[in-house]
mmCIF file of C-alpha atoms in Angstrom:
data_model
loop_
_atom_site.group_PDB
_atom_site.id
_atom_site.type_symbol
_atom_site.label_atom_id
_atom_site.label_comp_id
_atom_site.label_asym_id
_atom_site.label_seq_id
_atom_site.Cartn_x
_atom_site.Cartn_y
_atom_site.Cartn_z
ATOM 1 C CA MET A 1 -22.523 23.990 -22.196
ATOM 2 C CA THR A 2 -25.317 22.266 -20.267
ATOM 3 C CA ALA A 3 -25.895 24.569 -17.301
ATOM 4 C CA GLY A 4 -24.833 27.913 -15.899
ATOM 5 C CA THR A 5 -25.316 31.659 -16.313
ATOM 6 C CA THR A 6 -23.659 33.813 -18.958
ATOM 7 C CA GLU A 7 -23.595 37.532 -18.190
ATOM 8 C CA HIS A 8 -23.264 40.494 -20.548
ATOM 9 C CA VAL A 9 -24.873 38.690 -23.464
ATOM 10 C CA THR A 10 -25.771 40.838 -26.478
ATOM 11 C CA CYS A 11 -29.338 40.518 -27.762
ATOM 12 C CA LEU A 12 -29.997 40.913 -31.487
ATOM 13 C CA GLY A 13 -33.774 41.073 -31.121
ATOM 14 C CA CYS A 14 -33.716 44.713 -32.253
ATOM 15 C CA GLY A 15 -31.108 47.308 -33.173
ATOM 16 C CA CYS A 16 -30.655 48.403 -29.556
ATOM 17 C CA ALA A 17 -28.434 45.314 -29.175
ATOM 18 C CA CYS A 18 -28.732 45.408 -25.377
ATOM 19 C CA ASP A 19 -25.536 43.910 -23.967
ATOM 20 C CA ASP A 20 -26.598 43.521 -20.337
ATOM 21 C CA ILE A 21 -28.563 40.286 -20.713
ATOM 22 C CA GLY A 22 -27.963 37.384 -18.329
ATOM 23 C CA LEU A 23 -28.844 33.976 -19.784
ATOM 24 C CA VAL A 24 -29.532 31.058 -17.474
ATOM 25 C CA VAL A 25 -29.062 27.653 -19.112
ATOM 26 C CA LYS A 26 -30.300 24.394 -17.646
ATOM 27 C CA ARG A 27 -30.251 20.979 -19.345
ATOM 28 C CA GLY A 28 -29.272 22.459 -22.655
ATOM 29 C CA ARG A 29 -32.018 25.092 -22.782
ATOM 30 C CA ILE A 30 -32.304 28.781 -21.953
ATOM 31 C CA VAL A 31 -34.710 29.058 -19.026
ATOM 32 C CA GLU A 32 -34.268 32.744 -18.130
ATOM 33 C CA ALA A 33 -33.064 35.905 -19.845
ATOM 34 C CA HIS A 34 -32.481 38.541 -17.179
ATOM 35 C CA ASN A 35 -33.026 42.176 -18.282
ATOM 36 C CA ALA A 36 -34.427 41.101 -21.639
ATOM 37 C CA CYS A 37 -37.622 42.759 -22.859
ATOM 38 C CA ALA A 38 -40.473 40.738 -24.351
ATOM 39 C CA LEU A 39 -38.922 41.088 -27.802
ATOM 40 C CA GLY A 40 -35.552 39.884 -26.526
ATOM 41 C CA THR A 41 -37.085 36.992 -24.615
ATOM 42 C CA ALA A 42 -38.847 35.853 -27.770
ATOM 43 C CA TRP A 43 -35.641 36.225 -29.799
ATOM 44 C CA PHE A 44 -33.609 34.056 -27.413
ATOM 45 C CA GLY A 45 -36.433 31.557 -26.906
ATOM 46 C CA ASP A 46 -35.157 28.377 -25.305
ATOM 47 C CA GLY A 47 -32.092 28.419 -27.551
ATOM 48 C CA VAL A 48 -32.889 25.091 -29.183
ATOM 49 C CA VAL A 49 -32.502 25.073 -32.971
ATOM 50 C CA PRO A 50 -32.427 22.247 -35.531
ATOM 51 C CA ALA A 51 -29.101 20.849 -36.694
ATOM 52 C CA GLU A 52 -29.955 19.312 -40.040
ATOM 53 C CA ILE A 53 -28.209 19.266 -43.407
ATOM 54 C CA ARG A 54 -30.466 18.550 -46.349
ATOM 55 C CA VAL A 55 -29.906 18.296 -50.113
ATOM 56 C CA ASP A 56 -32.994 18.026 -52.320
ATOM 57 C CA GLY A 57 -35.040 17.366 -49.192
ATOM 58 C CA ARG A 58 -32.906 14.437 -48.017
ATOM 59 C CA ALA A 59 -30.340 14.193 -45.227
ATOM 60 C CA ALA A 60 -26.769 14.726 -46.402
ATOM 61 C CA SER A 61 -23.268 15.284 -45.094
ATOM 62 C CA LEU A 62 -21.751 18.741 -44.834
ATOM 63 C CA ASP A 63 -19.292 17.951 -47.635
ATOM 64 C CA GLN A 64 -22.136 16.847 -49.903
ATOM 65 C CA ALA A 65 -24.125 19.981 -49.158
ATOM 66 C CA ILE A 66 -21.156 22.285 -49.706
ATOM 67 C CA GLY A 67 -20.379 20.539 -52.985
ATOM 68 C CA LYS A 68 -23.978 20.896 -54.153
ATOM 69 C CA ILE A 69 -24.055 24.628 -53.349
ATOM 70 C CA ALA A 70 -20.729 25.181 -55.097
ATOM 71 C CA ALA A 71 -21.960 23.405 -58.225
ATOM 72 C CA LEU A 72 -25.209 25.366 -58.134
ATOM 73 C CA LEU A 73 -23.484 28.751 -57.864
ATOM 74 C CA LEU A 74 -20.656 28.047 -60.296
ATOM 75 C CA GLY A 75 -23.163 26.824 -62.860
ATOM 76 C CA ALA A 76 -25.305 29.977 -62.586
ATOM 77 C CA HIS A 77 -25.020 32.792 -65.104
ATOM 78 C CA ARG A 78 -26.282 35.469 -62.665
ATOM 79 C CA PRO A 79 -26.099 34.364 -59.019
ATOM 80 C CA LEU A 80 -27.320 36.380 -56.041
ATOM 81 C CA VAL A 81 -25.841 36.288 -52.537
ATOM 82 C CA TYR A 82 -28.215 37.669 -49.913
ATOM 83 C CA ILE A 83 -27.192 38.325 -46.302
ATOM 84 C CA ALA A 84 -30.115 37.732 -43.949
ATOM 85 C CA GLY A 85 -30.303 38.219 -40.177
ATOM 86 C CA ASP A 86 -28.886 36.637 -37.021
ATOM 87 C CA LEU A 87 -25.324 36.512 -38.347
ATOM 88 C CA SER A 88 -22.094 37.793 -36.871
ATOM 89 C CA CYS A 89 -19.964 40.229 -38.833
ATOM 90 C CA GLU A 90 -17.485 37.405 -39.339
ATOM 91 C CA ALA A 91 -20.079 35.351 -41.223
ATOM 92 C CA GLN A 92 -21.145 38.403 -43.216
ATOM 93 C CA ARG A 93 -17.548 38.909 -44.287
ATOM 94 C CA GLU A 94 -17.360 35.380 -45.648
ATOM 95 C CA ALA A 95 -20.581 35.930 -47.609
ATOM 96 C CA VAL A 96 -19.102 39.051 -49.224
ATOM 97 C CA ALA A 97 -16.024 37.032 -50.200
ATOM 98 C CA ILE A 98 -18.225 34.447 -51.909
ATOM 99 C CA ALA A 99 -20.064 37.131 -53.895
ATOM 100 C CA ASP A 100 -16.689 38.538 -54.957
ATOM 101 C CA ARG A 101 -15.453 35.117 -56.031
ATOM 102 C CA LEU A 102 -18.590 34.449 -58.087
ATOM 103 C CA HIS A 103 -18.880 37.935 -59.620
ATOM 104 C CA ALA A 104 -22.378 37.834 -58.136
ATOM 105 C CA ALA A 105 -24.938 40.404 -57.072
ATOM 106 C CA LEU A 106 -24.841 41.020 -53.314
ATOM 107 C CA ASP A 107 -27.486 42.513 -51.061
ATOM 108 C CA SER A 108 -28.572 42.384 -47.429
ATOM 109 C CA LEU A 109 -31.096 43.386 -44.795
ATOM 110 C CA ALA A 110 -29.310 46.749 -44.601
ATOM 111 C CA ALA A 111 -31.348 47.730 -47.671
ATOM 112 C CA THR A 112 -34.469 47.972 -45.499
ATOM 113 C CA ALA A 113 -33.231 51.401 -44.368
ATOM 114 C CA ALA A 114 -32.132 52.485 -47.839
ATOM 115 C CA ASP A 115 -33.785 55.921 -47.687
ATOM 116 C CA SER A 116 -31.843 56.908 -44.563
ATOM 117 C CA VAL A 117 -28.574 55.501 -45.888
ATOM 118 C CA LEU A 118 -28.890 57.249 -49.242
ATOM 119 C CA ALA A 119 -29.827 60.554 -47.613
ATOM 120 C CA ALA A 120 -26.728 60.355 -45.421
ATOM 121 C CA GLN A 121 -24.588 59.629 -48.484
ATOM 122 C CA ARG A 122 -25.941 62.686 -50.270
ATOM 123 C CA ARG A 123 -25.807 65.149 -47.380
ATOM 124 C CA GLY A 124 -23.718 63.671 -44.577
ATOM 125 C CA ARG A 125 -25.237 63.057 -41.181
ATOM 126 C CA ALA A 126 -25.047 64.638 -37.739
ATOM 127 C CA SER A 127 -25.049 61.600 -35.468
ATOM 128 C CA ALA A 128 -23.971 60.468 -32.004
ATOM 129 C CA THR A 129 -23.682 57.276 -30.011
ATOM 130 C CA LEU A 130 -26.659 56.286 -27.918
ATOM 131 C CA GLY A 131 -24.550 56.788 -24.801
ATOM 132 C CA GLU A 132 -23.900 60.393 -25.763
ATOM 133 C CA ILE A 133 -27.584 60.959 -26.388
ATOM 134 C CA ARG A 134 -28.405 59.492 -22.975
ATOM 135 C CA GLU A 135 -25.913 61.579 -21.022
ATOM 136 C CA ARG A 136 -25.943 64.927 -22.849
ATOM 137 C CA THR A 137 -29.306 65.684 -24.400
ATOM 138 C CA ASP A 138 -31.768 67.991 -22.698
ATOM 139 C CA LEU A 139 -34.433 67.649 -25.425
ATOM 140 C CA ILE A 140 -35.411 64.512 -27.341
ATOM 141 C CA VAL A 141 -37.880 64.709 -30.208
ATOM 142 C CA PHE A 142 -39.459 61.397 -31.214
ATOM 143 C CA TRP A 143 -40.471 61.998 -34.817
ATOM 144 C CA GLY A 144 -43.522 59.871 -35.601
ATOM 145 C CA VAL A 145 -42.315 56.907 -33.583
ATOM 146 C CA ASP A 146 -42.997 55.348 -30.198
ATOM 147 C CA PRO A 147 -40.094 52.955 -29.604
ATOM 148 C CA SER A 148 -41.974 50.945 -26.978
ATOM 149 C CA ASP A 149 -43.273 48.383 -29.482
ATOM 150 C CA ARG A 150 -40.345 47.642 -31.806
ATOM 151 C CA TYR A 151 -37.474 48.906 -29.614
ATOM 152 C CA PRO A 152 -38.844 48.284 -26.098
ATOM 153 C CA ARG A 153 -35.806 49.252 -24.008
ATOM 154 C CA PHE A 154 -34.705 52.278 -26.034
ATOM 155 C CA SER A 155 -36.392 54.889 -23.836
ATOM 156 C CA ALA A 156 -35.306 53.323 -20.545
ATOM 157 C CA ARG A 157 -31.705 52.859 -21.663
ATOM 158 C CA TYR A 158 -31.089 55.942 -23.784
ATOM 159 C CA ALA A 159 -33.744 58.558 -23.007
ATOM 160 C CA GLU A 160 -32.908 58.673 -19.303
ATOM 161 C CA ARG A 161 -29.583 59.623 -17.756
ATOM 162 C CA SER A 162 -27.645 57.232 -15.561
ATOM 163 C CA GLY A 163 -28.946 58.952 -12.437
ATOM 164 C CA GLY A 164 -32.559 58.573 -13.532
ATOM 165 C CA ALA A 165 -33.142 62.149 -14.717
ATOM 166 C CA ARG A 166 -34.959 62.486 -18.011
ATOM 167 C CA PRO A 167 -34.550 65.195 -20.627
ATOM 168 C CA ARG A 168 -37.626 66.958 -21.930
ATOM 169 C CA VAL A 169 -39.416 64.653 -24.376
ATOM 170 C CA VAL A 170 -41.417 65.900 -27.351
ATOM 171 C CA SER A 171 -43.676 63.685 -29.435
ATOM 172 C CA ALA A 172 -44.012 64.846 -33.035
ATOM 173 C CA ASP A 173 -47.155 62.944 -34.042
ATOM 174 C CA VAL A 174 -47.122 62.545 -37.823
ATOM 175 C CA GLY A 175 -50.553 61.499 -38.972
ATOM 176 C CA ALA A 176 -51.477 58.311 -37.147
ATOM 177 C CA HIS A 177 -47.882 57.673 -36.095
ATOM 178 C CA ARG A 178 -47.618 58.935 -32.552
ATOM 179 C CA GLY A 179 -44.652 59.273 -30.240
ATOM 180 C CA PRO A 180 -44.354 58.152 -26.596
ATOM 181 C CA GLN A 181 -47.514 58.427 -24.538
ATOM 182 C CA ASP A 182 -45.683 60.065 -21.632
ATOM 183 C CA ALA A 183 -44.164 62.873 -23.728
ATOM 184 C CA ASP A 184 -43.937 66.287 -22.082
ATOM 185 C CA LEU A 185 -45.192 67.989 -25.238
ATOM 186 C CA ARG A 186 -47.087 66.798 -28.295
ATOM 187 C CA VAL A 187 -47.022 68.413 -31.735
ATOM 188 C CA ALA A 188 -49.435 67.199 -34.418
ATOM 189 C CA ILE A 189 -48.370 67.243 -38.067
ATOM 190 C CA ALA A 190 -50.510 65.988 -40.945
ATOM 191 C CA ALA A 191 -48.903 63.092 -42.772
ATOM 192 C CA ALA A 192 -49.247 64.892 -46.111
ATOM 193 C CA ASP A 193 -47.466 67.942 -44.665
ATOM 194 C CA GLU A 194 -44.525 66.108 -43.099
ATOM 195 C CA VAL A 195 -41.774 66.951 -45.586
ATOM 196 C CA ASP A 196 -43.024 70.522 -46.009
ATOM 197 C CA ALA A 197 -43.163 70.949 -42.234
ATOM 198 C CA LEU A 198 -39.557 69.784 -41.923
ATOM 199 C CA GLY A 199 -38.527 72.304 -44.566
ATOM 200 C CA VAL A 200 -40.344 75.119 -42.760
ATOM 201 C CA MET A 201 -38.702 74.080 -39.471
ATOM 202 C CA ARG A 202 -35.299 74.184 -41.119
ATOM 203 C CA ALA A 203 -36.058 77.685 -42.430
ATOM 204 C CA ALA A 204 -37.188 78.772 -38.969
ATOM 205 C CA VAL A 205 -33.935 77.481 -37.459
ATOM 206 C CA GLY A 206 -32.077 79.620 -40.007
ATOM 207 C CA GLY A 207 -34.077 82.702 -39.014
ATOM 208 C CA ARG A 208 -36.139 82.847 -42.200
ATOM 209 C CA ASP A 209 -39.880 83.530 -42.234
ATOM 210 C CA LEU A 210 -41.736 81.801 -45.058
ATOM 211 C CA GLY A 211 -45.119 83.163 -44.041
ATOM 212 C CA ALA A 212 -46.390 79.714 -43.122
ATOM 213 C CA ALA A 213 -47.195 80.411 -39.482
ATOM 214 C CA GLU A 214 -50.889 79.632 -39.838
ATOM 215 C CA ARG A 215 -50.440 76.240 -41.471
ATOM 216 C CA PHE A 216 -47.223 75.183 -39.737
ATOM 217 C CA GLY A 217 -47.456 77.120 -36.485
ATOM 218 C CA PRO A 218 -46.878 74.108 -34.154
ATOM 219 C CA ALA A 219 -43.914 72.921 -36.248
ATOM 220 C CA ILE A 220 -42.350 76.386 -36.221
ATOM 221 C CA GLU A 221 -42.800 76.625 -32.447
ATOM 222 C CA LEU A 222 -41.133 73.211 -32.059
ATOM 223 C CA ALA A 223 -38.200 74.423 -34.165
ATOM 224 C CA ARG A 224 -37.799 77.415 -31.868
ATOM 225 C CA ARG A 225 -37.845 75.187 -28.793
ATOM 226 C CA MET A 226 -35.162 73.044 -30.374
ATOM 227 C CA THR A 227 -32.889 76.026 -31.020
ATOM 228 C CA GLN A 228 -33.191 77.008 -27.340
ATOM 229 C CA ALA A 229 -32.037 73.598 -26.073
ATOM 230 C CA LYS A 230 -28.382 72.833 -25.359
ATOM 231 C CA TYR A 231 -28.356 69.419 -27.025
ATOM 232 C CA VAL A 232 -31.197 68.013 -29.143
ATOM 233 C CA ALA A 233 -31.723 64.476 -30.377
ATOM 234 C CA ILE A 234 -34.196 63.692 -33.140
ATOM 235 C CA VAL A 235 -35.224 60.032 -33.018
ATOM 236 C CA VAL A 236 -36.818 58.502 -36.111
ATOM 237 C CA ASP A 237 -37.560 54.951 -37.207
ATOM 238 C CA GLY A 238 -35.482 53.990 -40.233
ATOM 239 C CA GLU A 239 -37.268 50.679 -40.754
ATOM 240 C CA PRO A 240 -40.687 50.656 -42.441
ATOM 241 C CA GLY A 241 -42.947 48.221 -40.635
ATOM 242 C CA ALA A 242 -46.062 46.402 -41.768
ATOM 243 C CA GLU A 243 -48.125 49.396 -40.674
ATOM 244 C CA THR A 244 -45.945 51.802 -42.703
ATOM 245 C CA PRO A 245 -44.981 49.887 -45.842
ATOM 246 C CA THR A 246 -44.102 53.091 -47.688
ATOM 247 C CA ILE A 247 -42.537 56.302 -46.423
ATOM 248 C CA ASP A 248 -41.949 59.460 -48.437
ATOM 249 C CA PRO A 249 -38.320 59.034 -49.567
ATOM 250 C CA ASP A 250 -37.794 62.790 -49.145
ATOM 251 C CA ARG A 251 -38.465 62.541 -45.412
ATOM 252 C CA ALA A 252 -35.061 61.071 -44.596
ATOM 253 C CA GLU A 253 -33.219 63.861 -46.389
ATOM 254 C CA ALA A 254 -35.435 66.534 -44.808
ATOM 255 C CA LEU A 255 -34.634 65.164 -41.333
ATOM 256 C CA VAL A 256 -30.902 65.106 -42.103
ATOM 257 C CA ALA A 257 -31.091 68.714 -43.314
ATOM 258 C CA LEU A 258 -32.966 69.838 -40.185
ATOM 259 C CA ALA A 259 -30.440 68.168 -37.881
ATOM 260 C CA GLN A 260 -27.577 69.813 -39.752
ATOM 261 C CA ALA A 261 -29.250 73.232 -39.548
ATOM 262 C CA LEU A 262 -29.708 72.844 -35.787
ATOM 263 C CA ASN A 263 -25.962 72.325 -35.397
ATOM 264 C CA GLY A 264 -25.576 76.061 -35.952
ATOM 265 C CA PRO A 265 -27.473 77.534 -32.977
ATOM 266 C CA THR A 266 -27.167 74.376 -30.825
ATOM 267 C CA ARG A 267 -25.982 70.746 -30.940
ATOM 268 C CA CYS A 268 -28.235 68.183 -32.596
ATOM 269 C CA ALA A 269 -27.911 64.482 -33.383
ATOM 270 C CA LEU A 270 -30.171 62.420 -35.610
ATOM 271 C CA ALA A 271 -30.711 58.916 -34.182
ATOM 272 C CA THR A 272 -32.136 56.438 -36.682
ATOM 273 C CA LEU A 273 -33.712 53.346 -35.148
ATOM 274 C CA ARG A 274 -32.789 50.062 -36.843
ATOM 275 C CA ALA A 275 -34.241 46.585 -36.533
ATOM 276 C CA GLY A 276 -32.355 43.553 -35.253
ATOM 277 C CA GLY A 277 -30.430 40.596 -36.596
ATOM 278 C CA ASN A 278 -27.205 42.638 -36.941
ATOM 279 C CA ARG A 279 -28.360 44.418 -40.087
ATOM 280 C CA SER A 280 -26.301 47.441 -39.001
ATOM 281 C CA GLY A 281 -23.353 45.063 -39.046
ATOM 282 C CA ALA A 282 -24.145 44.095 -42.634
ATOM 283 C CA ASP A 283 -24.126 47.793 -43.543
ATOM 284 C CA ALA A 284 -20.722 48.215 -41.871
ATOM 285 C CA VAL A 285 -19.159 45.040 -43.299
ATOM 286 C CA LEU A 286 -20.253 45.708 -46.875
ATOM 287 C CA THR A 287 -19.033 49.305 -46.672
ATOM 288 C CA TRP A 288 -15.689 48.155 -45.270
ATOM 289 C CA LEU A 289 -15.096 45.478 -47.908
ATOM 290 C CA THR A 290 -16.724 46.997 -51.006
ATOM 291 C CA GLY A 291 -17.150 50.714 -50.303
ATOM 292 C CA PHE A 292 -20.954 50.411 -50.473
ATOM 293 C CA PRO A 293 -23.557 49.473 -47.801
ATOM 294 C CA PHE A 294 -25.954 47.364 -49.895
ATOM 295 C CA ALA A 295 -26.953 46.534 -53.492
ATOM 296 C CA VAL A 296 -23.401 45.730 -54.614
ATOM 297 C CA ASP A 297 -22.707 44.112 -57.981
ATOM 298 C CA PHE A 298 -19.481 42.219 -58.701
ATOM 299 C CA ALA A 299 -20.483 41.331 -62.283
ATOM 300 C CA GLY A 300 -17.754 43.536 -63.742
ATOM 301 C CA GLY A 301 -15.057 42.007 -61.562
ATOM 302 C CA THR A 302 -14.997 44.934 -59.109
ATOM 303 C CA PRO A 303 -17.761 46.120 -56.784
ATOM 304 C CA SER A 304 -20.220 48.620 -58.226
ATOM 305 C CA TYR A 305 -23.119 50.314 -56.471
ATOM 306 C CA ARG A 306 -26.660 49.780 -57.751
ATOM 307 C CA PRO A 307 -28.979 51.161 -55.048
ATOM 308 C CA ALA A 308 -31.919 51.254 -57.467
ATOM 309 C CA ALA A 309 -31.276 47.692 -58.639
ATOM 310 C CA GLY A 310 -30.788 45.648 -55.510
ATOM 311 C CA ALA A 311 -32.032 42.139 -54.789
ATOM 312 C CA HIS A 312 -35.717 43.095 -54.931
ATOM 313 C CA ALA A 313 -35.392 44.636 -58.395
ATOM 314 C CA LEU A 314 -33.203 41.815 -59.698
ATOM 315 C CA LEU A 315 -35.646 39.163 -58.519
ATOM 316 C CA ALA A 316 -38.660 41.067 -59.810
ATOM 317 C CA GLY A 317 -36.983 41.390 -63.208
ATOM 318 C CA ARG A 318 -36.063 37.670 -63.289
ATOM 319 C CA GLU A 319 -32.404 38.624 -63.732
ATOM 320 C CA VAL A 320 -31.132 36.069 -61.207
ATOM 321 C CA ASP A 321 -30.858 32.340 -61.917
ATOM 322 C CA ALA A 322 -29.586 31.043 -58.536
ATOM 323 C CA ALA A 323 -29.434 32.401 -55.011
ATOM 324 C CA LEU A 324 -27.479 31.797 -51.830
ATOM 325 C CA VAL A 325 -29.087 33.064 -48.629
ATOM 326 C CA VAL A 326 -26.731 33.346 -45.679
ATOM 327 C CA GLY A 327 -28.547 33.896 -42.390
ATOM 328 C CA ALA A 328 -31.941 33.156 -40.898
ATOM 329 C CA ALA A 329 -34.510 32.706 -43.672
ATOM 330 C CA ALA A 330 -37.239 33.833 -41.266
ATOM 331 C CA THR A 331 -35.744 37.350 -41.325
ATOM 332 C CA LEU A 332 -36.007 37.748 -45.101
ATOM 333 C CA PRO A 333 -38.191 40.711 -46.141
ATOM 334 C CA GLY A 334 -41.484 39.751 -47.775
ATOM 335 C CA PRO A 335 -40.570 41.089 -51.241
ATOM 336 C CA ILE A 336 -37.370 39.027 -51.244
ATOM 337 C CA VAL A 337 -39.253 35.863 -50.302
ATOM 338 C CA GLN A 338 -41.823 36.542 -53.003
ATOM 339 C CA GLY A 339 -39.075 37.100 -55.562
ATOM 340 C CA LEU A 340 -37.274 33.889 -54.666
ATOM 341 C CA VAL A 341 -40.449 31.806 -54.694
ATOM 342 C CA GLY A 342 -42.067 33.505 -57.676
ATOM 343 C CA GLY A 343 -38.916 33.211 -59.755
ATOM 344 C CA ARG A 344 -38.726 29.482 -58.992
ATOM 345 C CA LEU A 345 -35.013 29.841 -58.418
ATOM 346 C CA PRO A 346 -32.752 27.146 -57.042
ATOM 347 C CA VAL A 347 -31.986 28.502 -53.580
ATOM 348 C CA ALA A 348 -29.428 27.373 -51.023
ATOM 349 C CA ILE A 349 -29.680 28.529 -47.410
ATOM 350 C CA ILE A 350 -26.950 28.502 -44.787
ATOM 351 C CA GLY A 351 -28.131 29.801 -41.450
ATOM 352 C CA PRO A 352 -30.236 29.275 -38.327
ATOM 353 C CA ARG A 353 -33.297 27.077 -38.953
ATOM 354 C CA ALA A 354 -32.516 26.770 -42.662
ATOM 355 C CA SER A 355 -34.147 23.335 -42.743
ATOM 356 C CA ALA A 356 -37.441 24.880 -41.629
ATOM 357 C CA ALA A 357 -37.500 27.508 -44.406
ATOM 358 C CA THR A 358 -40.714 27.637 -46.425
ATOM 359 C CA LEU A 359 -38.721 28.425 -49.582
ATOM 360 C CA ARG A 360 -38.048 24.712 -50.139
ATOM 361 C CA PRO A 361 -34.330 25.253 -50.766
ATOM 362 C CA VAL A 362 -32.283 22.862 -52.841
ATOM 363 C CA VAL A 363 -29.737 22.842 -50.010
ATOM 364 C CA ALA A 364 -30.368 23.767 -46.374
ATOM 365 C CA ILE A 365 -27.603 23.808 -43.769
ATOM 366 C CA ASP A 366 -28.653 24.624 -40.222
ATOM 367 C CA THR A 367 -26.188 26.680 -38.180
ATOM 368 C CA GLY A 368 -26.120 28.185 -34.725
ATOM 369 C CA VAL A 369 -27.532 31.640 -33.984
ATOM 370 C CA ALA A 370 -25.005 34.458 -33.592
ATOM 371 C CA GLY A 371 -25.194 35.673 -30.008
ATOM 372 C CA ILE A 372 -26.529 32.376 -28.661
ATOM 373 C CA HIS A 373 -24.501 29.475 -30.089
ATOM 374 C CA ASP A 374 -21.834 31.447 -31.899
ATOM 375 C CA GLY A 375 -19.589 34.352 -30.867
ATOM 376 C CA GLY A 376 -18.093 37.156 -32.896
ATOM 377 C CA THR A 377 -19.089 40.781 -33.399
ATOM 378 C CA ALA A 378 -22.319 42.674 -34.059
ATOM 379 C CA PHE A 379 -23.129 46.365 -34.496
ATOM 380 C CA ARG A 380 -25.652 48.375 -32.545
ATOM 381 C CA MET A 381 -27.928 50.758 -34.457
ATOM 382 C CA ASP A 382 -25.516 53.646 -33.730
ATOM 383 C CA ASP A 383 -22.648 51.754 -35.413
ATOM 384 C CA VAL A 384 -20.954 50.754 -32.151
ATOM 385 C CA PRO A 385 -19.455 47.219 -32.375
ATOM 386 C CA LEU A 386 -20.300 44.819 -29.556
ATOM 387 C CA PRO A 387 -19.018 41.326 -28.731
ATOM 388 C CA LEU A 388 -21.286 38.304 -29.096
ATOM 389 C CA ARG A 389 -21.006 35.629 -26.436
ATOM 390 C CA THR A 390 -21.675 31.912 -26.712
ATOM 391 C CA SER A 391 -23.998 30.683 -23.975
ATOM 392 C CA LEU A 392 -25.347 27.425 -25.379
ATOM 393 C CA ASP A 393 -24.073 24.527 -27.457
ATOM 394 C CA GLY A 394 -25.579 24.282 -30.918
ATOM 395 C CA PRO A 395 -24.915 23.478 -34.567
ATOM 396 C CA THR A 396 -21.721 24.604 -36.286
ATOM 397 C CA GLY A 397 -21.547 28.376 -36.573
ATOM 398 C CA ALA A 398 -22.302 30.111 -39.860
ATOM 399 C CA PRO A 399 -18.768 31.569 -40.241
ATOM 400 C CA ALA A 400 -17.206 28.106 -40.371
ATOM 401 C CA VAL A 401 -19.767 26.734 -42.832
ATOM 402 C CA VAL A 402 -19.622 29.734 -45.160
ATOM 403 C CA ARG A 403 -15.823 29.690 -44.988
ATOM 404 C CA ALA A 404 -15.869 26.041 -46.068
ATOM 405 C CA LEU A 405 -18.010 27.023 -49.056
ATOM 406 C CA ARG A 406 -15.648 29.875 -49.866
ATOM 407 C CA ASP A 407 -12.712 27.465 -49.813
ATOM 408 C CA LYS A 408 -14.609 25.094 -52.094
ATOM 409 C CA LEU A 409 -15.209 27.907 -54.557
ATOM 410 C CA GLY A 410 -11.545 28.885 -54.516
ATOM 411 C CA HIS A 411 -9.374 31.652 -53.127
ATOM 412 C CA HIS A 412 -10.818 35.180 -53.150
ATOM 413 C CA SER A 413 -9.298 38.635 -53.220
ATOM 414 C CA ASN A 414 -10.646 40.168 -50.023
ATOM 415 C CA GLU A 415 -8.330 38.669 -47.413
#
């Protein structure tokens, strides 16, 4: 595809997965991305990616590279398969099949939101699609997050109704983490009091008085406002950023419990913001194929769940002796990169810009980027599947390359 415009393209720059992007291609490059925010524009770039295949730093054929990876993984005692970003669900499925075949440990970017996922597993979750939140809510509470930086189009697309009307917006400012600047109401909560404040709010929703009015007065008043609304959405960021490397793990469960309590006197949905690269898709694919969303171990021949011993813990404990990364190496979390480099593991990478990875992989196979050079399916942060469209020619897609590796390793059981 050398020139033309592709409409309704899905952007994987963040978890909003906006599917109204128009890409204009001229002379083999993306020159415009209509409707894309700054984050989306940067994610699409000009669409040009390398198309190299390298083994031990030297150019090689695809067959040679696949053979080298197969030998590396089959010769390992404890291999790790890690699903990185910018992959379609179809490629993620092939990566799961490889982990199954190898009896390997399997993890993915979905683990970045582990606290929210685990809280939902323990308590359930009152959720809704983003479209429902847009059209039905009359009160949105942004809990310690302003989506304008990491999710730039969230407010415009999902905090305003189709006709332009906006529900009442409340910013719950938790410590230094403030909500939208244009909020109709602001409530300040000390960072150290966050989990306690959520518990007091839940008690207030249930009609109980814990005698904490002096310390938690603003939080209690917010709880009362929420019970008086017809439909409330609580929006929280599920992805710790560089500015919030650690979050109280009890916060996620306290938010789930508050949302569930509000579904007595009114309707409430908890919307958890997720980052891009189709990590929500990895969560969905792993759950579909193994029963678990991340930190899966096939060592016993069947999938087992080890949420406290995922890739980070395995690498830190030097329990892994070879690794296959499927996806864009640039999306790997810092602790995973440190574990791979610090452990001096032989690493193979199949994914966009693999040849440019700083990990110095034994094998690097460049592929196209899902949503630009490769089609398929991705999931929005609210678990809604969306189609990926091809708008530019590029290297072979990751699904085909990973499938070739799977075939080299032998037939698997998850057809």
